[in-house]
Coordinates of C-alpha atoms in Angstrom, one line a residue:
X1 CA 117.6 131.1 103.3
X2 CA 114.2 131.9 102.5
X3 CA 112.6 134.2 105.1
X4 CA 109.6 133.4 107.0
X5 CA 107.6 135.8 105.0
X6 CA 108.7 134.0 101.6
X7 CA 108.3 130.3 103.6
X8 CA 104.5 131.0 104.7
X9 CA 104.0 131.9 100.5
X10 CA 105.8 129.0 99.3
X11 CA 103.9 126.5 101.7
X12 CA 100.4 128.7 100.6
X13 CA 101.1 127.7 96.7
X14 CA 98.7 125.3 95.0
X15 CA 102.2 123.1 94.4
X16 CA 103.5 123.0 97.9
X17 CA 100.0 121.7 99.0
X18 CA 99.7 119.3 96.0
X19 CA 103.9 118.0 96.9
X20 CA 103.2 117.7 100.9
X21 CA 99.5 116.5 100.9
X22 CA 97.2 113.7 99.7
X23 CA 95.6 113.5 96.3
X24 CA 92.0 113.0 98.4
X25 CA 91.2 115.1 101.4
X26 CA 91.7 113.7 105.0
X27 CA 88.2 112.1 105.7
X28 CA 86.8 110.7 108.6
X29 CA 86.8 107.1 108.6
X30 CA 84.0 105.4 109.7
X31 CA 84.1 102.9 107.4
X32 CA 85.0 100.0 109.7
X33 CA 85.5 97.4 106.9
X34 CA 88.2 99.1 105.5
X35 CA 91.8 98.1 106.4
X36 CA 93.6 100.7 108.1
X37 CA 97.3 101.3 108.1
X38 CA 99.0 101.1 111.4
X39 CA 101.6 102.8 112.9
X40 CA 105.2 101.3 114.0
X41 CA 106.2 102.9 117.2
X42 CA 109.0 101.4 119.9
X43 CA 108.7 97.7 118.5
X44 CA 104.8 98.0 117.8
X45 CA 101.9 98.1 115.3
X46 CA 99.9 100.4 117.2
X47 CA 96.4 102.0 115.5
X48 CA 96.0 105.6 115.4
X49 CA 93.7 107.4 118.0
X50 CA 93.6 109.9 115.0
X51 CA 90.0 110.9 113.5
X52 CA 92.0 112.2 110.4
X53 CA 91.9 109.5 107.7
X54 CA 93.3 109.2 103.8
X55 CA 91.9 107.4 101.7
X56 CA 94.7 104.9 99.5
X57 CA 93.2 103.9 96.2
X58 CA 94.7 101.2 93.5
X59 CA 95.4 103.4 91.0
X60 CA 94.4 100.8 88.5
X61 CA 90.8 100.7 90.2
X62 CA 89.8 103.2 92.3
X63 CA 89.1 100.6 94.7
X64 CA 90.3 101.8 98.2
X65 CA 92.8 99.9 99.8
X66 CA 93.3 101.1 103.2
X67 CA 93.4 104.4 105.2
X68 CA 96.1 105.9 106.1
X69 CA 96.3 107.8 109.2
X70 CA 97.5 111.5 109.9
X71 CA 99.2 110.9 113.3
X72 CA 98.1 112.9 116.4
X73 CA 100.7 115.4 118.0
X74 CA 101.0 113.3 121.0
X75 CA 101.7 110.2 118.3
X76 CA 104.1 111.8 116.6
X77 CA 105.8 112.6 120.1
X78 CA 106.1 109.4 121.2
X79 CA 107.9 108.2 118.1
X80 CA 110.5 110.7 118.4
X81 CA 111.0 110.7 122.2
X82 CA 111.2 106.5 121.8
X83 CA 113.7 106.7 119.3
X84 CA 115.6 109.4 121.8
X85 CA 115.5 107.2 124.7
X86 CA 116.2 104.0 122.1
X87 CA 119.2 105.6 121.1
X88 CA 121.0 105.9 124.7
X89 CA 121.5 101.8 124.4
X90 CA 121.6 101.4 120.4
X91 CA 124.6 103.4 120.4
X92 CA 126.5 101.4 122.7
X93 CA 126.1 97.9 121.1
X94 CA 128.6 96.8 119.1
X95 CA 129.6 97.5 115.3
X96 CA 129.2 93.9 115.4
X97 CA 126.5 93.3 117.0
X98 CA 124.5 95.8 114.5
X99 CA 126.2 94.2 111.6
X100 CA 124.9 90.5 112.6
X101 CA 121.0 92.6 112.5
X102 CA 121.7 93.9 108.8
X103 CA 122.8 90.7 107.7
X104 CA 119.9 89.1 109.4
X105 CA 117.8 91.8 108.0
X106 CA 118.7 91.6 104.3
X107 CA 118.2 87.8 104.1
X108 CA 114.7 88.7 105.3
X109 CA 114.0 91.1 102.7
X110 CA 115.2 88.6 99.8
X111 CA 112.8 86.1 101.1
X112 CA 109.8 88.1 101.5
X113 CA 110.5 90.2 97.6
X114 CA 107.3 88.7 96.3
X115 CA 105.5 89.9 98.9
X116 CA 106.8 93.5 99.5
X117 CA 106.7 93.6 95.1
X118 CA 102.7 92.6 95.7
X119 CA 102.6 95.6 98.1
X120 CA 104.1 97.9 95.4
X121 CA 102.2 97.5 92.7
X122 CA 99.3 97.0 94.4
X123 CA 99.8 101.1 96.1
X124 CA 101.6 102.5 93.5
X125 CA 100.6 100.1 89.9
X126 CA 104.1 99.9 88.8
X127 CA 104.5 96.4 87.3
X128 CA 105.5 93.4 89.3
X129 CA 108.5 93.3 87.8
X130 CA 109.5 96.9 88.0
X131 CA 108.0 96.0 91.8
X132 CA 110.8 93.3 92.4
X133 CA 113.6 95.6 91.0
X134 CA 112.7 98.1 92.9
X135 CA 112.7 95.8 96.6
X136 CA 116.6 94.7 94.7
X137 CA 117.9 97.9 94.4
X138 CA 117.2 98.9 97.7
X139 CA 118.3 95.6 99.1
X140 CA 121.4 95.9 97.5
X141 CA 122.1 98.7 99.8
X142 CA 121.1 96.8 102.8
X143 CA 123.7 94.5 101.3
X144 CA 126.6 97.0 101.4
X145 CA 125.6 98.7 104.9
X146 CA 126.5 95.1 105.7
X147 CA 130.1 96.2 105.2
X148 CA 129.3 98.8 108.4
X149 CA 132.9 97.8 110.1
X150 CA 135.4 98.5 107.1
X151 CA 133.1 102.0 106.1
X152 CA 132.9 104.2 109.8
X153 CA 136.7 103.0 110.1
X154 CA 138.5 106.2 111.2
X155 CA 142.2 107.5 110.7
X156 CA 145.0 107.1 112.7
X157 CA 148.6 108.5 113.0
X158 CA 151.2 109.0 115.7
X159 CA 152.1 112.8 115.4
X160 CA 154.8 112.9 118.3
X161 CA 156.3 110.5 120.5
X162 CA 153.7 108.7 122.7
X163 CA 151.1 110.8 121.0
X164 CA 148.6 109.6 118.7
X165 CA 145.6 111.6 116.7
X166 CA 142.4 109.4 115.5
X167 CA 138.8 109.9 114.5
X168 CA 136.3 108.2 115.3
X169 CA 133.0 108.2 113.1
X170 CA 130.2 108.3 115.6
X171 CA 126.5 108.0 114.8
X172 CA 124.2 111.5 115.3
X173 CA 121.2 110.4 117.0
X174 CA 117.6 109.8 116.4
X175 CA 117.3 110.9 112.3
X176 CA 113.8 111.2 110.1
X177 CA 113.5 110.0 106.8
X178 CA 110.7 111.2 104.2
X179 CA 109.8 109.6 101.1
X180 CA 108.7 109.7 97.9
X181 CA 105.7 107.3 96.1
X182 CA 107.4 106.5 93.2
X183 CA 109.9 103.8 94.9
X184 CA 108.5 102.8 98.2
X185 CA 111.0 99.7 99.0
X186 CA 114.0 101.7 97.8
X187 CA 114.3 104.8 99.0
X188 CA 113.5 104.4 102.5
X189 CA 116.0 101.3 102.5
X190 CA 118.5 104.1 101.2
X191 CA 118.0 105.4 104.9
X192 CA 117.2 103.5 107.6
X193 CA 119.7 100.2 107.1
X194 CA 122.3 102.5 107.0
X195 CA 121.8 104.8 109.5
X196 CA 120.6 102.0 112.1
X197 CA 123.9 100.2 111.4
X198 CA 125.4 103.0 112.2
X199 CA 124.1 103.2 115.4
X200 CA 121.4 105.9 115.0
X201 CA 117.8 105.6 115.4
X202 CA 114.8 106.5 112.7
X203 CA 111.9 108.1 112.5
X204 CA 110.9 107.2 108.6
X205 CA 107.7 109.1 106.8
X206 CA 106.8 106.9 103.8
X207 CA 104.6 108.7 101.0
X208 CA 100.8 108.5 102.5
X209 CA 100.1 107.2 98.6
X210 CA 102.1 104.0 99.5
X211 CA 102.8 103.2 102.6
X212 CA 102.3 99.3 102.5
X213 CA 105.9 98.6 101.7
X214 CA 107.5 100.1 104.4
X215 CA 105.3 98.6 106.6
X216 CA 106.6 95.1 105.8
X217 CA 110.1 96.4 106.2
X218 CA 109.0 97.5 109.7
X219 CA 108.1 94.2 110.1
X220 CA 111.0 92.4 109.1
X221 CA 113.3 94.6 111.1
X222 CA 111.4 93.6 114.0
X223 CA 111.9 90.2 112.8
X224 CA 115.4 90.7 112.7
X225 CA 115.9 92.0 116.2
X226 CA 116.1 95.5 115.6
X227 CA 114.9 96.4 119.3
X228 CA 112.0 99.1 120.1
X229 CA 112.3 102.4 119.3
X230 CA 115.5 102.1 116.5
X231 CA 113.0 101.7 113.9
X232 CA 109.7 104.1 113.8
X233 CA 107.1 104.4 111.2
X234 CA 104.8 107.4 111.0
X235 CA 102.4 108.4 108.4
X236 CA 100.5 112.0 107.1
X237 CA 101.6 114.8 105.2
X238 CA 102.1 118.3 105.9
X239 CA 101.6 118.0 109.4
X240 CA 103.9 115.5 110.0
X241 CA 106.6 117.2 107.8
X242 CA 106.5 120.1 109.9
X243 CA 107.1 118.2 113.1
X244 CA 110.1 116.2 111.8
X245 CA 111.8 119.7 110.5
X246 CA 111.0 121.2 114.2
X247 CA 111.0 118.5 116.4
X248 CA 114.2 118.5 118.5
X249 CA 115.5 115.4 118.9
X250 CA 115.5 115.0 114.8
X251 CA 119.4 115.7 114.3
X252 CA 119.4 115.3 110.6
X253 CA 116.5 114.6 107.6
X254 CA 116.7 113.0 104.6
X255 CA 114.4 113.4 101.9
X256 CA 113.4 112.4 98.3
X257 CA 110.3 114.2 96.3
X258 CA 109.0 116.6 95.0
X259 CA 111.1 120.4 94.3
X260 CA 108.5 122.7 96.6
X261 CA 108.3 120.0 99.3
X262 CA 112.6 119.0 99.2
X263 CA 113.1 122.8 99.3
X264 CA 110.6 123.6 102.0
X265 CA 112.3 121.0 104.1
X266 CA 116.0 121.8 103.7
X267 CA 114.9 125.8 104.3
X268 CA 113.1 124.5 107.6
X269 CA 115.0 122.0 108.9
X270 CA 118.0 123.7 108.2
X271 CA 116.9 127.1 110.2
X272 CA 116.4 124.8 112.7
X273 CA 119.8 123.7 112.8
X274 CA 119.3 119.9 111.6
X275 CA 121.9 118.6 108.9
X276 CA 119.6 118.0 105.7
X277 CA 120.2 116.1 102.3
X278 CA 117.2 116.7 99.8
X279 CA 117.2 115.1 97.0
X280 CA 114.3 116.8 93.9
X281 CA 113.5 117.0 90.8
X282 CA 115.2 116.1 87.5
X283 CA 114.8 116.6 84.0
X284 CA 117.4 113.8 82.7
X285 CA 119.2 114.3 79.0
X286 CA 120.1 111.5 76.7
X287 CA 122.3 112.7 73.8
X288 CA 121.8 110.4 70.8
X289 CA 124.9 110.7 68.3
X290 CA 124.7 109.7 64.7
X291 CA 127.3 106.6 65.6
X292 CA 125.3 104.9 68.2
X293 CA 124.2 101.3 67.9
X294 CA 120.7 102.3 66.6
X295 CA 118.9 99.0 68.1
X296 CA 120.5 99.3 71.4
X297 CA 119.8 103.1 71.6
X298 CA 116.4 102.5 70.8
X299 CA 115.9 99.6 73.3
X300 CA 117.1 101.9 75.8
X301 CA 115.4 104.9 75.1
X302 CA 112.2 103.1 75.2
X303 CA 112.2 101.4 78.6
X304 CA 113.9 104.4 80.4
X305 CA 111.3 107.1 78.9
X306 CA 108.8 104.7 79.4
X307 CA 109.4 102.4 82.3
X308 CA 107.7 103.0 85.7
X309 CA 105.0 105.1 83.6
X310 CA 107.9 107.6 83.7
X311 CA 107.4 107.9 87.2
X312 CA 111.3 107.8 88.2
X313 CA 113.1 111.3 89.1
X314 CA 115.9 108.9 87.1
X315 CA 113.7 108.5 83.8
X316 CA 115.2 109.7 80.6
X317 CA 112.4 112.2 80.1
X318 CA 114.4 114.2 77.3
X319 CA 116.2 113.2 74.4
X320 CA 118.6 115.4 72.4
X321 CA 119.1 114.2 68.9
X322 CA 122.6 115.4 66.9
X323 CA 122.8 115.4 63.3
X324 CA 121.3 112.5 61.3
X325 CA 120.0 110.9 64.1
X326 CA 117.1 112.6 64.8
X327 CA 116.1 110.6 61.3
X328 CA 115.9 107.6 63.9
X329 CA 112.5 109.1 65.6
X330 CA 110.0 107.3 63.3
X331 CA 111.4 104.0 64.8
X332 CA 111.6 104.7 68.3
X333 CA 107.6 105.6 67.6
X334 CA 107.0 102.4 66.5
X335 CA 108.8 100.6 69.7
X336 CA 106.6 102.8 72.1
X337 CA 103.6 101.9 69.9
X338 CA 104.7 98.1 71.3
X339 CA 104.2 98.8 74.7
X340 CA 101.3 97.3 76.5
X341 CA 99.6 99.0 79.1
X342 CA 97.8 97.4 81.7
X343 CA 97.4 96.5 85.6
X344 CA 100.7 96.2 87.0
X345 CA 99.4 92.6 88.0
X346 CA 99.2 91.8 84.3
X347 CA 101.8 89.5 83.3
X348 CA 102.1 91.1 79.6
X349 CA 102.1 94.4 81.1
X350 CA 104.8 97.2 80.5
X351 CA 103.7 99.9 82.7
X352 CA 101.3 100.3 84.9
X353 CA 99.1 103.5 85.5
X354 CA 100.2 107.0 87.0
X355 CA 100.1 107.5 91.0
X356 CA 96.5 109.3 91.0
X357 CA 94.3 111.4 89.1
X358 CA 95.4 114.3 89.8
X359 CA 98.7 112.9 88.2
X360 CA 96.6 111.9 85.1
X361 CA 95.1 115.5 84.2
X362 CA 98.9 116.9 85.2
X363 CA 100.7 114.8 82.5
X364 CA 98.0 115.8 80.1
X365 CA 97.8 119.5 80.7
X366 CA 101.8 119.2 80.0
X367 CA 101.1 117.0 76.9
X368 CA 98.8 119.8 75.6
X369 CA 100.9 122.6 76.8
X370 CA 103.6 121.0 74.3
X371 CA 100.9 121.2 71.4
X372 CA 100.5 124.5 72.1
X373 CA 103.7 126.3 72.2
X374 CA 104.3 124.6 69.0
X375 CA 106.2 120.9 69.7
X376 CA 105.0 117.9 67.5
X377 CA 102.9 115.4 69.1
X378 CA 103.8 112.4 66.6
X379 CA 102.6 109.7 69.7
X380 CA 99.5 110.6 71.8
X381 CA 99.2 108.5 74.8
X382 CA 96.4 110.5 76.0
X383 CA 93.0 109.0 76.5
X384 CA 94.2 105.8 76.0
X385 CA 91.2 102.9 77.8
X386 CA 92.3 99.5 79.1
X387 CA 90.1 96.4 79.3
X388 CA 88.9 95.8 82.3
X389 CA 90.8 98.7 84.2
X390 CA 88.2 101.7 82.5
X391 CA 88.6 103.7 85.8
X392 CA 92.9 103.6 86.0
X393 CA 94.9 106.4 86.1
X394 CA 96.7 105.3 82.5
X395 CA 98.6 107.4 80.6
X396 CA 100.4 105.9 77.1
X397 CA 103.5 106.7 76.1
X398 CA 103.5 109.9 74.4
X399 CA 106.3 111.5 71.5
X400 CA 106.3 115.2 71.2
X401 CA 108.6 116.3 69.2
X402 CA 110.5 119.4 67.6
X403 CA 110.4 120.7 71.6
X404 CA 112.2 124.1 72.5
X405 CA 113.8 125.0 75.6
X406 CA 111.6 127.4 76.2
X407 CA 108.3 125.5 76.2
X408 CA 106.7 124.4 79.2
X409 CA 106.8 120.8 78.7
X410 CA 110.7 121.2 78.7
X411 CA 110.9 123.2 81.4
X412 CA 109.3 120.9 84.0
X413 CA 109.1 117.8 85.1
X414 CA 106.3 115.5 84.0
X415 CA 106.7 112.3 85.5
X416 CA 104.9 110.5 82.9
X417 CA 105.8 107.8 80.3
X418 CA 106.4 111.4 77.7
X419 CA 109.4 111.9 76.2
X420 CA 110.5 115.6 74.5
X421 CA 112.9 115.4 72.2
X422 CA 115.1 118.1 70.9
X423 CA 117.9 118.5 68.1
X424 CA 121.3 119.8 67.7
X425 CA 123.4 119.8 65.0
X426 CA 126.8 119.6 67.2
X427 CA 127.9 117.4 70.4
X428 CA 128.7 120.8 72.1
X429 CA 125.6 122.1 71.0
X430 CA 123.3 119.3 73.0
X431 CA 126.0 120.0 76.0
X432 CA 125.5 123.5 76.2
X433 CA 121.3 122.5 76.1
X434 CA 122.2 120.1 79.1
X435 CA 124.4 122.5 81.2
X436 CA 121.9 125.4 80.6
X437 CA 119.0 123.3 82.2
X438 CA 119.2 124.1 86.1
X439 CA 118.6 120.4 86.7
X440 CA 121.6 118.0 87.9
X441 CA 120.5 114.2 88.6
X442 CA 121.6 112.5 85.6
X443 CA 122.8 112.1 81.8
X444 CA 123.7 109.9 79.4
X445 CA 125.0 109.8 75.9
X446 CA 124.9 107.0 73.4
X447 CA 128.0 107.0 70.9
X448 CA 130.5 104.3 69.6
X449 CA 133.2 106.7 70.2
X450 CA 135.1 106.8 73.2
X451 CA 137.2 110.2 72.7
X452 CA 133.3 111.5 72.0
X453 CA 131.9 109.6 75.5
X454 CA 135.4 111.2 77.1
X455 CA 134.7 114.6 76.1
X456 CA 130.4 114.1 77.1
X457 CA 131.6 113.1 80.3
X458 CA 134.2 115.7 81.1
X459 CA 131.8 118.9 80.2
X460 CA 128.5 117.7 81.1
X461 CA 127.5 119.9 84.0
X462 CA 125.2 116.2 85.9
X463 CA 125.7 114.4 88.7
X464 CA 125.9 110.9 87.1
X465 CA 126.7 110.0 83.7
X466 CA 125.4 107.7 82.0
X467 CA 127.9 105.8 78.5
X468 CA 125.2 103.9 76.4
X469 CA 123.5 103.4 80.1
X470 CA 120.7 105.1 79.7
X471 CA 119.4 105.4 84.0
X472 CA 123.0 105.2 85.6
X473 CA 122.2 105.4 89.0
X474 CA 125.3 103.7 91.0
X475 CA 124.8 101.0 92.9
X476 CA 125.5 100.9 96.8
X477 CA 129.0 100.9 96.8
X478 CA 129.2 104.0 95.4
X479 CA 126.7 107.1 96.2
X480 CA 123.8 108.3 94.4
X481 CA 125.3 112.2 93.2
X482 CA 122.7 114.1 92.0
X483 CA 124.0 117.9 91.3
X484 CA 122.8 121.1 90.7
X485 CA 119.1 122.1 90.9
X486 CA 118.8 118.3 91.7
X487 CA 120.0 118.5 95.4
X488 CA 119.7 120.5 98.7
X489 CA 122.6 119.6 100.9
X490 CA 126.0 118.8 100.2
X491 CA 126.2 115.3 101.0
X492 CA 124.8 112.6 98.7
X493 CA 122.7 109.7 99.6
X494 CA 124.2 106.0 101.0
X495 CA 127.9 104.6 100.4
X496 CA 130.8 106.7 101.4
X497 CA 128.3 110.0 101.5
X498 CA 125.5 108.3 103.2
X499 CA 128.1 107.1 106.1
X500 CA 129.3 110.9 106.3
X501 CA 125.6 112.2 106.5
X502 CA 124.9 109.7 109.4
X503 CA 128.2 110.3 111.4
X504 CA 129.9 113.0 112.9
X505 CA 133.3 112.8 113.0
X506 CA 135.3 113.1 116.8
X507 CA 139.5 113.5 116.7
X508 CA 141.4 112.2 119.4
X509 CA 144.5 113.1 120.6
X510 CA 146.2 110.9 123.2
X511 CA 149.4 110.6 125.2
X512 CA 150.6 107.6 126.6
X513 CA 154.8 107.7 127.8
X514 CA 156.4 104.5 127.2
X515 CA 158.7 105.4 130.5
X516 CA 155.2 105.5 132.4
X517 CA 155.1 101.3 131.8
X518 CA 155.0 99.7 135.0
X519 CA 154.9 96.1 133.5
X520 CA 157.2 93.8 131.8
X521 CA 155.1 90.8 131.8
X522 CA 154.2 89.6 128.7
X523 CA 150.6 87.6 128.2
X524 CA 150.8 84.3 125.7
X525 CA 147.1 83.8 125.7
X526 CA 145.2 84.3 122.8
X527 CA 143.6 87.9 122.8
X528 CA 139.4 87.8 122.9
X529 CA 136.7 90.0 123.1
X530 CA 134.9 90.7 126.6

């Protein structure tokens, strides 16, 4: 673990700052006419006593949206000690009963997609269509932790005579969530469905950028019956952090972002003896073989570089063409050429703008970078002005090519709509590129050969591979397995892994003597629940 010494330099770093804090400074609002964002705390939208406001701007506008409020001490308090004393009764209702709130819960959620979409691009810009897929993919969790009864089923086996040994999977206690901006539906639906289903109770951080989703999730949880205190929202950014790593009714945190912040968290909340699954950043490989269906490849190579702005710790950032293929690029330059950008509201629109400014002038300081260690920029998305949305934060996509792994737009993440791509002459050539990047999320290779997908598969050092799917994240009834420099923790996010991160496990061993019966009569009534 990192010492305190080497913490208090990581959280000093321009990058920490920039991964835990707001784009804008905290301000002090006295602009009255300007929506605030509330806080959720033991069943209600309460407003903040704080005098420590952030401004939330459309990143298609400028215009402010709301301001979001950095919690008080004495805020943040009372949402963990309610979800302490919440958890005392949650954990004693019924699998059942919890099950019937999820179901009631993810109906919810289908009916009020528009809505929680409108949020979304709204906050973030990502298209409305992007917006309603990423509500789905979330939901689809919501779906499986509807499943709750079959999945924290333990084991059972009669070891001796009269003696039997089973586990039972029982919930932890009150557990945080912190998310990212880039998905605000999804990810925090990765955490608090299933860990409330569990039994456990939530604390959930949303990103300060775009908080208006979870917000409406709040609300529909309450609509569902969730009772006070199992669900709590609270917003901010560094501060907060820092008390849901030190607070000590937190038992476990789980976290999606940024590499500084996930790495900052696990070190802290770790020393302080919370379980903690962080999941950072990516730089995700496509390997393009000479056989692949050239218009599918294409197709898919374009919306997953592309999509979301590139804004996706999933995107296929990097492309590694073998052999002939790399004779393809001129084409794929003319599908990205294709693309419009626009207002995420826009109905022709393909992707919307990047989060904030600061954003913008990264993912063209990166571009530039590229330029200058010698890459080939054959599609320059920079500059790029969109009627009537001058002020956005738009980026367009952007081709460098002839990139080394040395260079600096290879080496980090950009989390824009820019793809590097590479060559290699050999499959085990673009393997060993993959295996030598210390990244883990994901992979994917596009070929019409199955012994060559086999072989991809077996030596590719990722988490989850992707076979002419070019984002293969798994849906719910698996687990999402990011690897490597990828994750902090050793358990992976919702299915099978998310139910192990959320439970402890408790073994049983009991002796009952069949001689010790003092009854012989039998009961012929049908057996029910009291």
């Amino acid at each position: 673990m990192l010492s305190y010494a080497a913490m208090r330099r990581v959280t000093a770093s321009p990058a920490f700052k920039r991964a835990l804090s707001t784009s804008r400074p905290a301000l002090n609002a006295a602009q009255a006419s300007i929506p605030r964002t509330k806080l959720f705390i033991n069943g209600e939208f309460i407003d903040s006593k704080t005098d420590k406001w952030i401004e939330l701007r459309n990143p298609a506008t400028q215009d402010i949206v709301t301001l979001v409020p950095e919690p008080t001490p004495e805020e943040l308090k009372l949402a963990a000690d309610t979800a302490a004393e919440a958890f005392k009764t949650w954990r004693k209702t019924s699998v059942l009963h919890r099950q019937r709130k999820m179901l009631d819960l993810q109906l919810l959620i289908r009916n009020n997609m528009d809505r929680i979409a409108h949020s979304i691009t709204l906050e973030q810009g990502k298209t409305l269509a992007d917006a309603r897929g990423d509500v789905l993919r979330g939901l689809q969790v919501v779906e499986a932790a509807c499943a709750i009864p079959h999945m924290i089923m333990g084991d059972s086996l009669e070891v001796a005579t009269d003696m039997d040994t089973y586990t039972i999977r029982e919930p932890l206690g009150v557990v945080a969530g912190i998310t990212p901006f880039n998905f605000p539906a999804m990810i925090p639906l990765w955490m608090f469905p299933l860990a409330n289903v569990i039994g456990n109770t939530c604390v959930i951080k949303p990103s300060e950028k775009d908080p208006g989703a979870t917000m409406i999730l709040a609300e529909l949880a309450q609509q569902a019956g969730i009772p006070p205190g199992v669900l709590n929202v609270v917003h901010g950014s560094k501060d907060t952090v820092n008390f849901i790593c030190d607070n000590e009714h937190i038992k476990a945190i789980s976290f999606v972002g940024s590499d500084q912040a996930g790495q900052y968290i696990h070190e802290r909340g770790s020393r302080n003896g919370k379980r903690v699954q962080a999941n950072l950043g990516a730089k995700n490989h496509g390997i393009i073989m000479p056989d692949a269906n050239k218009n599918h490849t294409l197709n898919q190579l374009t919306g997953a570089a592309f999509g979301a702005a590139g804004q996706r710790c999933m995107a296929l950032s990097t492309v590694v063409f073998v052999g002939k293929s790399k004779e393809w690029l001129p084409e794929l330059v003319e599908r990205a050429k294709k693309l419009k950008v626009s207002s995420g509201f826009e109905a022709d629109a393909d992707l919307g703008p990047l989060i904030s400014p600061e954003a913008l002038k990264r993912v063209e300081r990166l571009i530039e970078s590229g330029v200058k260690e010698g890459a080939e920029l054959i599609l320059d998305g920079r500059g790029i002005k969109v009627a009537k949305y001058e002020k956005g934060n738009f980026v367009g996509p952007t081709i460098l090519a002839n990139v080394k792994t040395n260079m600096e737009c290879y080496r980090e993440e950009i989390f824009g709509p820019v793809l590097v791509c590479l060559h290699a002459e050999t499959l085990d050539e673009a393997i060993e590129i993959i295996n030598n990047n210390p990244y883990g999320n994901g992979t994917a290779i596009f070929t019409q050969s199955g012994a060559t997908a086999r072989k991809f598969s077996n030596e590719v050092d990722a988490g989850q591979v992707g076979i002419n799917v070019p984002i293969p994240v798994p849906l719910p009834m698996f687990s999402f397995t990011g690897s490597r420099g990828s994750i902090r923790g050793d358990v992976n996010f919702y299915g099978k892994s998310g139910v192990s991160f959320y439970t402890s496990t408790k073994t049983v061993t009991a002796l009952w003597r069949h001689e010790d019966a003092d009854t012989t009569v039998a009961s012929v009534n049908m057996p029910t629940m009291k």
